[in-house]
XYZ file of C-alpha atoms in Angstrom:
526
model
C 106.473 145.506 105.671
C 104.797 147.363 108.298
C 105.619 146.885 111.968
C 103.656 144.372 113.744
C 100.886 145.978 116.550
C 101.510 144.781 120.427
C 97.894 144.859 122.171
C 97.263 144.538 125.586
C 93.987 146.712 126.231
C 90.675 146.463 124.056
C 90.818 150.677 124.329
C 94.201 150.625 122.309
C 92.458 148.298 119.713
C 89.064 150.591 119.639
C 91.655 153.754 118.672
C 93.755 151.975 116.177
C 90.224 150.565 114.552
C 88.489 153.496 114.429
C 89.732 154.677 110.899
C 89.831 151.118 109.551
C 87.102 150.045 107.255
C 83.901 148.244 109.839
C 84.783 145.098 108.276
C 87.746 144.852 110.265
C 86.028 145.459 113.574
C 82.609 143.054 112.511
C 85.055 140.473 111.621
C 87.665 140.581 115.333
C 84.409 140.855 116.957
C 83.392 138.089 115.802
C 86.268 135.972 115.992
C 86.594 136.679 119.506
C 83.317 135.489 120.218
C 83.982 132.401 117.984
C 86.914 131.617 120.295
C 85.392 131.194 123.201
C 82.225 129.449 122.271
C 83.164 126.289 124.035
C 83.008 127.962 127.090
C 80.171 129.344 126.612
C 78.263 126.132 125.656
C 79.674 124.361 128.449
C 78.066 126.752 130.648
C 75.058 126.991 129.975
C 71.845 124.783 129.668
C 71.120 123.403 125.967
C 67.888 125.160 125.826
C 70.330 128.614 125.476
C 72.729 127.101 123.374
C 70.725 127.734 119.641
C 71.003 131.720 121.230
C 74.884 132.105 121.840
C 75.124 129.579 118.476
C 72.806 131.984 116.678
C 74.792 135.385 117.800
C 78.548 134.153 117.310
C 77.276 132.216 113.883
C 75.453 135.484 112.550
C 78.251 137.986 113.550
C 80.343 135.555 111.621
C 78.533 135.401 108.742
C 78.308 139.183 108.470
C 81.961 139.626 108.225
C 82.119 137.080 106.030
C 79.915 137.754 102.984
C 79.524 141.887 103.815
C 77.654 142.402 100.299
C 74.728 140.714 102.009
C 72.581 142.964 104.796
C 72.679 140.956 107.781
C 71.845 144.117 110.214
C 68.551 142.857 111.129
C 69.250 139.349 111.346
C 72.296 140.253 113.567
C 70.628 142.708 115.753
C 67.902 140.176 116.145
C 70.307 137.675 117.421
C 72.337 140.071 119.430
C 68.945 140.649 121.500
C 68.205 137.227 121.595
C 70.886 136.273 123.321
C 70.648 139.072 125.489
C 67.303 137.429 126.939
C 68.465 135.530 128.836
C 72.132 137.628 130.087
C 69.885 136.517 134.178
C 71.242 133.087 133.446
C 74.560 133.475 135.851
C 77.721 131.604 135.483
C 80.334 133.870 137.099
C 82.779 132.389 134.710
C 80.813 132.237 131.403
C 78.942 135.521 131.935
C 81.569 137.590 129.822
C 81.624 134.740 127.161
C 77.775 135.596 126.783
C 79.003 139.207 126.765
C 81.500 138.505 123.791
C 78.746 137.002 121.602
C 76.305 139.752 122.085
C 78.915 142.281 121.465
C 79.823 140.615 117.968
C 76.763 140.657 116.996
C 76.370 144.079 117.647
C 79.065 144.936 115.445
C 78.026 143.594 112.575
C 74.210 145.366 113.335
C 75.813 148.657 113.761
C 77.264 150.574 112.256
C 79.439 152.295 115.076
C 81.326 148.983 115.748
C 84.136 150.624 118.311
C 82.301 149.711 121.215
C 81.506 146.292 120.436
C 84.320 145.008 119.721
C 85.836 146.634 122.299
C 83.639 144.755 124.807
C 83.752 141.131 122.694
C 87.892 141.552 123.074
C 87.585 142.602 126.684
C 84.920 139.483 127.566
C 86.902 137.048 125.347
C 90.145 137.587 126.707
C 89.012 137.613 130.731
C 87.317 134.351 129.512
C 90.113 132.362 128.091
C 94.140 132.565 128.688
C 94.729 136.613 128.449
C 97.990 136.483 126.401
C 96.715 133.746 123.791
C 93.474 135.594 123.160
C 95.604 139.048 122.403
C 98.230 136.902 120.543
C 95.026 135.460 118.469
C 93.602 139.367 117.409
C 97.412 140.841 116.466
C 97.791 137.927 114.119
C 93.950 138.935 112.564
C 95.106 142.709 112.329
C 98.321 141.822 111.055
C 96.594 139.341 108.463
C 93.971 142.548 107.699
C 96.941 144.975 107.676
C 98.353 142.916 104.569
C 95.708 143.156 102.549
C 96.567 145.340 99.565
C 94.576 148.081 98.957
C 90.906 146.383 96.978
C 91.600 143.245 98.348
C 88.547 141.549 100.080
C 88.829 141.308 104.284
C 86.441 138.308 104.006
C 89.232 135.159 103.780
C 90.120 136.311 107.321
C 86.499 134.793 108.784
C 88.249 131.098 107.179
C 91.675 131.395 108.141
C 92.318 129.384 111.502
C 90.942 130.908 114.726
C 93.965 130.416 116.997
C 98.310 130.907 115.452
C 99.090 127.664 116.790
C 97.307 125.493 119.717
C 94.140 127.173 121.314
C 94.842 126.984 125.184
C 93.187 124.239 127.155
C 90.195 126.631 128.384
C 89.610 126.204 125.036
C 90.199 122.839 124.143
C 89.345 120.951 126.897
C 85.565 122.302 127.711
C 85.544 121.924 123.094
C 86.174 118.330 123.225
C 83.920 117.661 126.291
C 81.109 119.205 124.025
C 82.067 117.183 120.718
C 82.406 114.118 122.454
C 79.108 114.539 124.419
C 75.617 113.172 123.724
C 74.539 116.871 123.144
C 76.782 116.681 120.207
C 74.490 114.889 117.799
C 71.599 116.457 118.565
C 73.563 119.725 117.221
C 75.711 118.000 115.001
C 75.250 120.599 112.347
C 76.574 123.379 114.629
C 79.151 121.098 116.113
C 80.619 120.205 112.520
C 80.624 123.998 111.404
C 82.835 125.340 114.710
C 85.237 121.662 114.136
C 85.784 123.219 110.866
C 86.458 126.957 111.741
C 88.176 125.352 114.678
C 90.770 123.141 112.345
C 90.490 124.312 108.664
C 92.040 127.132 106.966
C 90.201 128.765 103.616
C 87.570 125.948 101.813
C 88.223 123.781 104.013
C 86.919 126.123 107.082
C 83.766 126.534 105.362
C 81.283 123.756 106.279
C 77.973 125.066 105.058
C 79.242 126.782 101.897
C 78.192 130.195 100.794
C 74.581 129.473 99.447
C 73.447 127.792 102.436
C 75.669 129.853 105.291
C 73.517 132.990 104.223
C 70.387 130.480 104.031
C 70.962 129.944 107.436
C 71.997 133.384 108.575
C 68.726 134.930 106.732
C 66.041 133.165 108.516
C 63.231 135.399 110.283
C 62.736 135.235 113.772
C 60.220 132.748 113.552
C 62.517 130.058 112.531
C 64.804 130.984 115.183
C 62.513 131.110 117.772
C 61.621 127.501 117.331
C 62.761 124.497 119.496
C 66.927 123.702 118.625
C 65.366 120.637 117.921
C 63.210 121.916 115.074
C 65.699 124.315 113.777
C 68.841 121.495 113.870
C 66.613 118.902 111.897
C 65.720 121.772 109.395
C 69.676 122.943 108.942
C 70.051 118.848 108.713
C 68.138 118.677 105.749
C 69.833 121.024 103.895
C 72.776 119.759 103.979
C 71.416 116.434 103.074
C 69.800 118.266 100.150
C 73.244 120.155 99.326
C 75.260 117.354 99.003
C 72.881 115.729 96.461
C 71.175 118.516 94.611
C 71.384 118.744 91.426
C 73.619 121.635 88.966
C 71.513 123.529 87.140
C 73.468 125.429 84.455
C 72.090 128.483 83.390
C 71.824 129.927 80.155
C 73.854 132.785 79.092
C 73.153 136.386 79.478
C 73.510 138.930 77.140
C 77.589 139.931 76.903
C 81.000 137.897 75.293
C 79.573 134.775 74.612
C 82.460 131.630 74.255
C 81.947 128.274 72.776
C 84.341 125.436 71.846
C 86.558 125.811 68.625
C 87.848 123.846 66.177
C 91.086 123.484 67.938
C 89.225 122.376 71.221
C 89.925 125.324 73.445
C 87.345 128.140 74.494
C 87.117 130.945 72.993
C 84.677 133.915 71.740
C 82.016 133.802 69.463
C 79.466 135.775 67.667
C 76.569 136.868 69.804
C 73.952 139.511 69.711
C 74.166 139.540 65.911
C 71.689 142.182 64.045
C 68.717 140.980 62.130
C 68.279 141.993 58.660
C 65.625 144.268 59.422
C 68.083 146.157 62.052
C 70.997 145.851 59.538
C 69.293 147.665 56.624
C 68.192 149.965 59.114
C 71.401 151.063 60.486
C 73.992 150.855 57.169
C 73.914 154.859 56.798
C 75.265 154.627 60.811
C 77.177 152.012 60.261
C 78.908 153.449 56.990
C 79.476 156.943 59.124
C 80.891 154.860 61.959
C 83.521 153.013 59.734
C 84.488 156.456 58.071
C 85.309 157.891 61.381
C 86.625 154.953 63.073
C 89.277 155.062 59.850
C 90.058 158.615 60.143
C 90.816 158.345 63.433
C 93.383 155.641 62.532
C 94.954 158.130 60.482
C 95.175 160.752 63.192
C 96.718 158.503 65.205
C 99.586 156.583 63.178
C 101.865 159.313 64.094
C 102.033 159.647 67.195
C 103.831 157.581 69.822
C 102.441 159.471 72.898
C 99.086 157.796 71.903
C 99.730 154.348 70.966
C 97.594 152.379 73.737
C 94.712 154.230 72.434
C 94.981 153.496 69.116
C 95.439 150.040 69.490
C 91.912 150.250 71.282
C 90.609 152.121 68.177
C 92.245 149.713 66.017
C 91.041 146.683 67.925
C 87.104 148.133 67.770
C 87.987 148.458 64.020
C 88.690 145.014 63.567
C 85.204 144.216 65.524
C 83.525 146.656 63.390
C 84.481 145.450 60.131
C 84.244 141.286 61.375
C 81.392 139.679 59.581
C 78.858 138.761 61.459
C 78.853 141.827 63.519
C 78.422 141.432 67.195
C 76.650 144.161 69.374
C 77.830 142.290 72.537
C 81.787 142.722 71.271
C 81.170 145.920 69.922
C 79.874 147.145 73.192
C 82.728 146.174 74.108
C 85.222 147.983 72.518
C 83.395 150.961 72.965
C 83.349 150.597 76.683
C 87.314 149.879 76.466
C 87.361 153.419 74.404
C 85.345 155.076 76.809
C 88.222 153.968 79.824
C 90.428 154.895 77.441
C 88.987 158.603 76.812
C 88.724 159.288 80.562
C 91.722 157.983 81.306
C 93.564 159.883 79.077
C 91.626 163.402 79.971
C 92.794 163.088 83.286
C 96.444 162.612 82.260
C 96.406 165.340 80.223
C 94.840 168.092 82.445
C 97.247 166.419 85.288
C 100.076 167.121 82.570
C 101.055 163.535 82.791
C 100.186 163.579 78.813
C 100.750 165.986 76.274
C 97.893 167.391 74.447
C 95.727 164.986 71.846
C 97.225 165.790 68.560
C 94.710 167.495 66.357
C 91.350 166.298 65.511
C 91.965 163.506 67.482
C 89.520 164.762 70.368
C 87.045 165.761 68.039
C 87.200 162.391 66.306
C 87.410 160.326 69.203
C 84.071 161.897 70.298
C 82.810 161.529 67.051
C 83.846 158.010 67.304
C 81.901 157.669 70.928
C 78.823 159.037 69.354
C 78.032 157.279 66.507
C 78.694 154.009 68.066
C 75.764 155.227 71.332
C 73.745 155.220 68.640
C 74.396 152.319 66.652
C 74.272 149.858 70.043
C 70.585 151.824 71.049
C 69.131 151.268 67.947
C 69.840 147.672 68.279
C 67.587 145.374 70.424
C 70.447 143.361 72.019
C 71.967 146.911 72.324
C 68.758 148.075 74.362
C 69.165 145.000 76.417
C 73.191 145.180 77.226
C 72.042 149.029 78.127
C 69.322 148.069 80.411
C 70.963 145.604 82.202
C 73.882 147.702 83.006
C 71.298 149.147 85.816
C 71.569 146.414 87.976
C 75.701 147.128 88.366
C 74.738 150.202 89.696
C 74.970 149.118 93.367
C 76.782 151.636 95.385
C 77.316 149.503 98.242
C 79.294 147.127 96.175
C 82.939 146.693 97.189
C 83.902 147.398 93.496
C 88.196 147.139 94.307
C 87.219 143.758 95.497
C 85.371 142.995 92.630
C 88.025 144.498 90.139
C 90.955 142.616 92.095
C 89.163 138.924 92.201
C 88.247 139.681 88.599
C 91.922 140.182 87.899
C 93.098 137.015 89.614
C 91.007 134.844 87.429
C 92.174 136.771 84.714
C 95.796 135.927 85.783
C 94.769 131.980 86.181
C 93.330 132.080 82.668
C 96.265 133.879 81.150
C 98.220 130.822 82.428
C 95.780 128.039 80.657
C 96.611 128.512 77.028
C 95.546 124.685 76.369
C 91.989 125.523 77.548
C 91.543 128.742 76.836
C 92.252 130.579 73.184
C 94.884 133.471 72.466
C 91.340 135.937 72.436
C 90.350 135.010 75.726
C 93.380 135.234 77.540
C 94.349 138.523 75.960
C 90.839 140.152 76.972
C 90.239 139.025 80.222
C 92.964 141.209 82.073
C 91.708 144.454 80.259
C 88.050 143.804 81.591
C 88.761 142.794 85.019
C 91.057 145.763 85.119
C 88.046 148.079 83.870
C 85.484 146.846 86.438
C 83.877 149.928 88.443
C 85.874 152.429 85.846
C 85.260 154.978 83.521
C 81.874 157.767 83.002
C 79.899 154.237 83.049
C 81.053 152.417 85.860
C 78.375 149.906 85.447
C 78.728 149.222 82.230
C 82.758 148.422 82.732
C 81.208 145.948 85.448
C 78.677 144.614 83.798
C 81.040 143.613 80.700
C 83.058 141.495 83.188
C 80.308 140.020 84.961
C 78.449 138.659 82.338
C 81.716 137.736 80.514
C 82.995 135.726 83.841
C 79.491 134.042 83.945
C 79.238 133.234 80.470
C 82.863 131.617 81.101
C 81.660 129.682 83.951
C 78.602 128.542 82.176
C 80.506 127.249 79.468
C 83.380 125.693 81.129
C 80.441 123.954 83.203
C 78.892 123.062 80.142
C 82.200 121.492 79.106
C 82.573 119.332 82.311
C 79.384 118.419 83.070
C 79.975 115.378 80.651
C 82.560 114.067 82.882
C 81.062 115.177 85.851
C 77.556 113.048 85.362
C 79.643 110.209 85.491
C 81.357 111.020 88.575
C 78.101 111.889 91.446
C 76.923 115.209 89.951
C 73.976 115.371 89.024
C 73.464 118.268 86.029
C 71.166 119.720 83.513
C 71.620 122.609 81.278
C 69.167 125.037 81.014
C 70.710 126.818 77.588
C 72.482 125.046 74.541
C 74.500 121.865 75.202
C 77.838 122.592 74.519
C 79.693 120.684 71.174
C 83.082 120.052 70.204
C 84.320 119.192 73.667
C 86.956 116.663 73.450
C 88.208 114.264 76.434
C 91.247 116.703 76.290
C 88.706 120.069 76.765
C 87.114 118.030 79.732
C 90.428 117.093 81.283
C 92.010 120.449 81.257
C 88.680 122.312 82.054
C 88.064 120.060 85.372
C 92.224 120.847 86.282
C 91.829 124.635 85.808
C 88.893 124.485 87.947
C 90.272 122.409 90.760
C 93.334 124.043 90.366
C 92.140 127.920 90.989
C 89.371 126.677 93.292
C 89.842 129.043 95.590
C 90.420 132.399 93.120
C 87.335 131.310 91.886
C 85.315 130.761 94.814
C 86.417 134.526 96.083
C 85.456 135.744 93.053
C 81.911 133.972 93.337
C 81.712 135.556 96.476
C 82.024 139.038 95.460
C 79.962 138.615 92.728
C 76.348 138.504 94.630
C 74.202 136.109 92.603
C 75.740 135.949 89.568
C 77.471 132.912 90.317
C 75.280 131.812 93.238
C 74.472 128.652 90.399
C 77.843 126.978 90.553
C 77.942 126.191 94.214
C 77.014 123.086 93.350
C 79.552 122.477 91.232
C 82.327 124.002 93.385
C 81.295 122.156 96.466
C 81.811 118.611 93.884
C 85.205 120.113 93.264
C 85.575 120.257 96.946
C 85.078 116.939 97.534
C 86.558 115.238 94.973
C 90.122 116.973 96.132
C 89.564 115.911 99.967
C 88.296 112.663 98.954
């Protein structure tokens, strides 16, 4: 375990930050800010309130859901707030100071100096020594992380190790308690949960509309707090009773209901005739050289994993009806497999490929490019790949909250088939890897949503009976028994919060289910 950090000056926290990913500074910058708020608010006029609100609340946001650009908004708000830095309050000056400078951090890119300043303004504005002990139990929470693990829980774990000291407290329940409170009940109800909570139950607004909120232009800001409250009012009226609208599947692994009542794969992205007949001289070369591989590979022990990829893509090959999406598949899990095992090899970590097993293995590769592009639902998995090409993506994070819901669905073998919780490990560990790094990602993406959609599917008969409100824009799912429902809604609940980090690495591919997860939410507090 690594030893714990003592700070005392903001300079010794600038140097030890200044290698660290700028997560970790956007995110104590913030929290600093957030710490001090109620002093802040309590000393200044409510016209300047929606301002500080606006720059500690944006800042915040930032850390929290870093796959979103927030620059603009948050330099925006940074030099809103700045406005009006003539209003004087000897003692609430350097709170002022602490909101700017968070907001700053998460508009800049050279963060060192901000949060330097938000540390140095929060902790001359509150007690010293609880402020410090507050930021070594964030960098000790950061510093545990493993390596891919997201930094964004820290923005909803609790803001203070223990009691927040009564220059805290005591100006924070003045405010909650006052008659300014309704009028910015919104705001109030978002810090009482940062303030209090820990994980879901520190985040008020929710994902969907927290970067709603954190997205508006100028324009909206700029508005009376009156104007802006009553707007942020209605959407959470409308959140808590809008309607889930379940998608319909994309292209990818496609599940369904079986016989036996559990979820599991089925045929999708099955060739037409015309596309059949048209491809049997490929497909005959691909089975011959699929097979000889086989052969090249029974005798050797050194090479096992990879052929029981090649034998696993046999078995898809040779399944009636053949599926592009599983096939595409398979031939992504050979392509990990072939890079994988080149860079063993040339490390010497592996001995050489026995003979002709290269050669085949390419062959192998080859054919089956050719068979998925000559295929229109191979032309679509291909084209849609393009949109996983985002190199600003945190793709460890992705790959490690992937592989957590594997590990919850490897658990539920009375919801989920044998299939499904043998393949999900292998894609979540393949996210980001391999010559086509967006295709490993895509597979996983579209598999995970296709889960959810299904799962959704599966519940949502339950679920309309219970205050959700649902339609489904695809096929309405069959064969779900009272037993599916049960054990789908319990899986759910039970790895709400693997599932919600996963949503929230995902970007919008699983923006839909907020809904849903938010009815989850409140059926376990209720």
């Amino acid at each position: 375990m690594a030893m714990a950090l003592e700070f005392t000056k903001p300079e010794q926290l600038e140097k030890f930050l200044a290698d660290k990913p700028a997560q970790w500074s956007h995110l104590i910058a913030a929290r600093a800010a957030l710490r001090v708020l109620p002093m802040a608010l309590a000393g200044l006029s409510e016209e300047h309130w929606l301002a500080v609100l606006r720059a500690c609340y944006i800042s915040w946001a930032a850390g929290k859901y870093p796959a979103h650009d927030m620059t603009r908004s948050a330099a925006r708000s940074a030099a809103r707030s700045a406005a009006f830095s003539a209003v004087r309050s000897a003692a609430r000056s350097a709170v002022r100071s602490a909101a700017r400078s968070a907001a700053r951090s998460a508009a800049f890119s050279a963060a060192g100096s901000a949060v330097r300043s938000a540390v140095r303004s929060a902790a001359d504005s509150a007690a010293d020594s609880a402020v410090w002990r507050a930021i070594r139990t964030d960098v000790d929470w950061l510093r545990t992380r493993g390596e891919g693990q997201s930094f964004a829980g820290l923005a909803l774990s609790p803001l203070w190790p223990g009691e927040a000291p009564p220059s805290v407290t005591e100006p924070w329940q003045t405010i909650a308690g006052g008659k300014l409170a309704t009028d910015h009940a919104p705001w109030i109800n978002w810090y009482q949960a940062l303030l209090t909570g820990n994980g879901p139950s520190a985040d008020y607004f929710g994902p969907d509309l927290t970067l709603r909120i954190a997205q508006q232009p100028d324009e909206w800001w700029n508005r009376p707090a009156a104007l802006v409250n009553a707007d942020i009012a209605a959407w959470l009226k409308l959140r808590d009773s809008e309607k889930l609208i379940i998608p319909e599947t994309e292209p990818g692994i496609t599940l369904g209901v079986a016989e036996d009542g559990r979820i599991g794969v089925v045929p999708s992205g099955v060739p037409t005739l015309t596309e059949q007949n048209a491809n049997e001289g490929i497909l005959e070369i691909l089975n011959e050289t699929v097979e000889e591989l086989q052969v090249r590979l029974s005798g050797s022990n050194a090479f096992a994993m990879l052929l029981g990829d090649v034998n696993k893509y046999a078995a898809c090959l040779r399944r009636q009806p053949l599926s592009i999406d599983q096939l595409y598949l398979r031939g992504n899990n050979l392509e990990i497999a072939r890079a994988h095992l080149t860079k063993a090899i040339a490390a010497r970590d592996m001995p050489d490929m026995p003979i002709g097993v290269a050669a085949g293995l390419d062959s192998v590769l080859s054919t089956h490019g050719l068979l998925i592009a000559s295929t229109h639902q191979g032309q679509v998995l291909l084209e849609r790949s393009h949109q996983y090409e985002n190199k600003n993506a945190d793709i460890a994070a992705q790959r490690l909250a992937a592989r957590q819901f594997a590990d919850a669905i490897a658990g539920a073998d009375k919801l989920f088939s044998d299939q499904v919780r043998e393949e999900w490990p292998g894609m979540a560990d393949g996210v980001g890897r391999g010559p086509y790094p967006e295709r490993s990602t895509q597979v996983a993406m579209s598999a995970n949503r296709n889960l959810f959609i299904t799962i959704a599917t599966v519940v949502v008969f339950e679920t309309l009976k219970d205050g959700l409100a649902a339609s489904v824009v695809g096929t309405t799912m069959t064969g779900a028994t009272a037993e599916t429902i049960n054990y789908a809604l319990a899986f759910l609940t039970n790895h709400l919060p693997t599932i919600r980090e996963l949503a929230a690495v995902s970007g919008p591919h699983l923006q839909w289910m907020e809904p849903l997860l938010r009815y989850l939410q409140r059926r376990m507090t209720s």
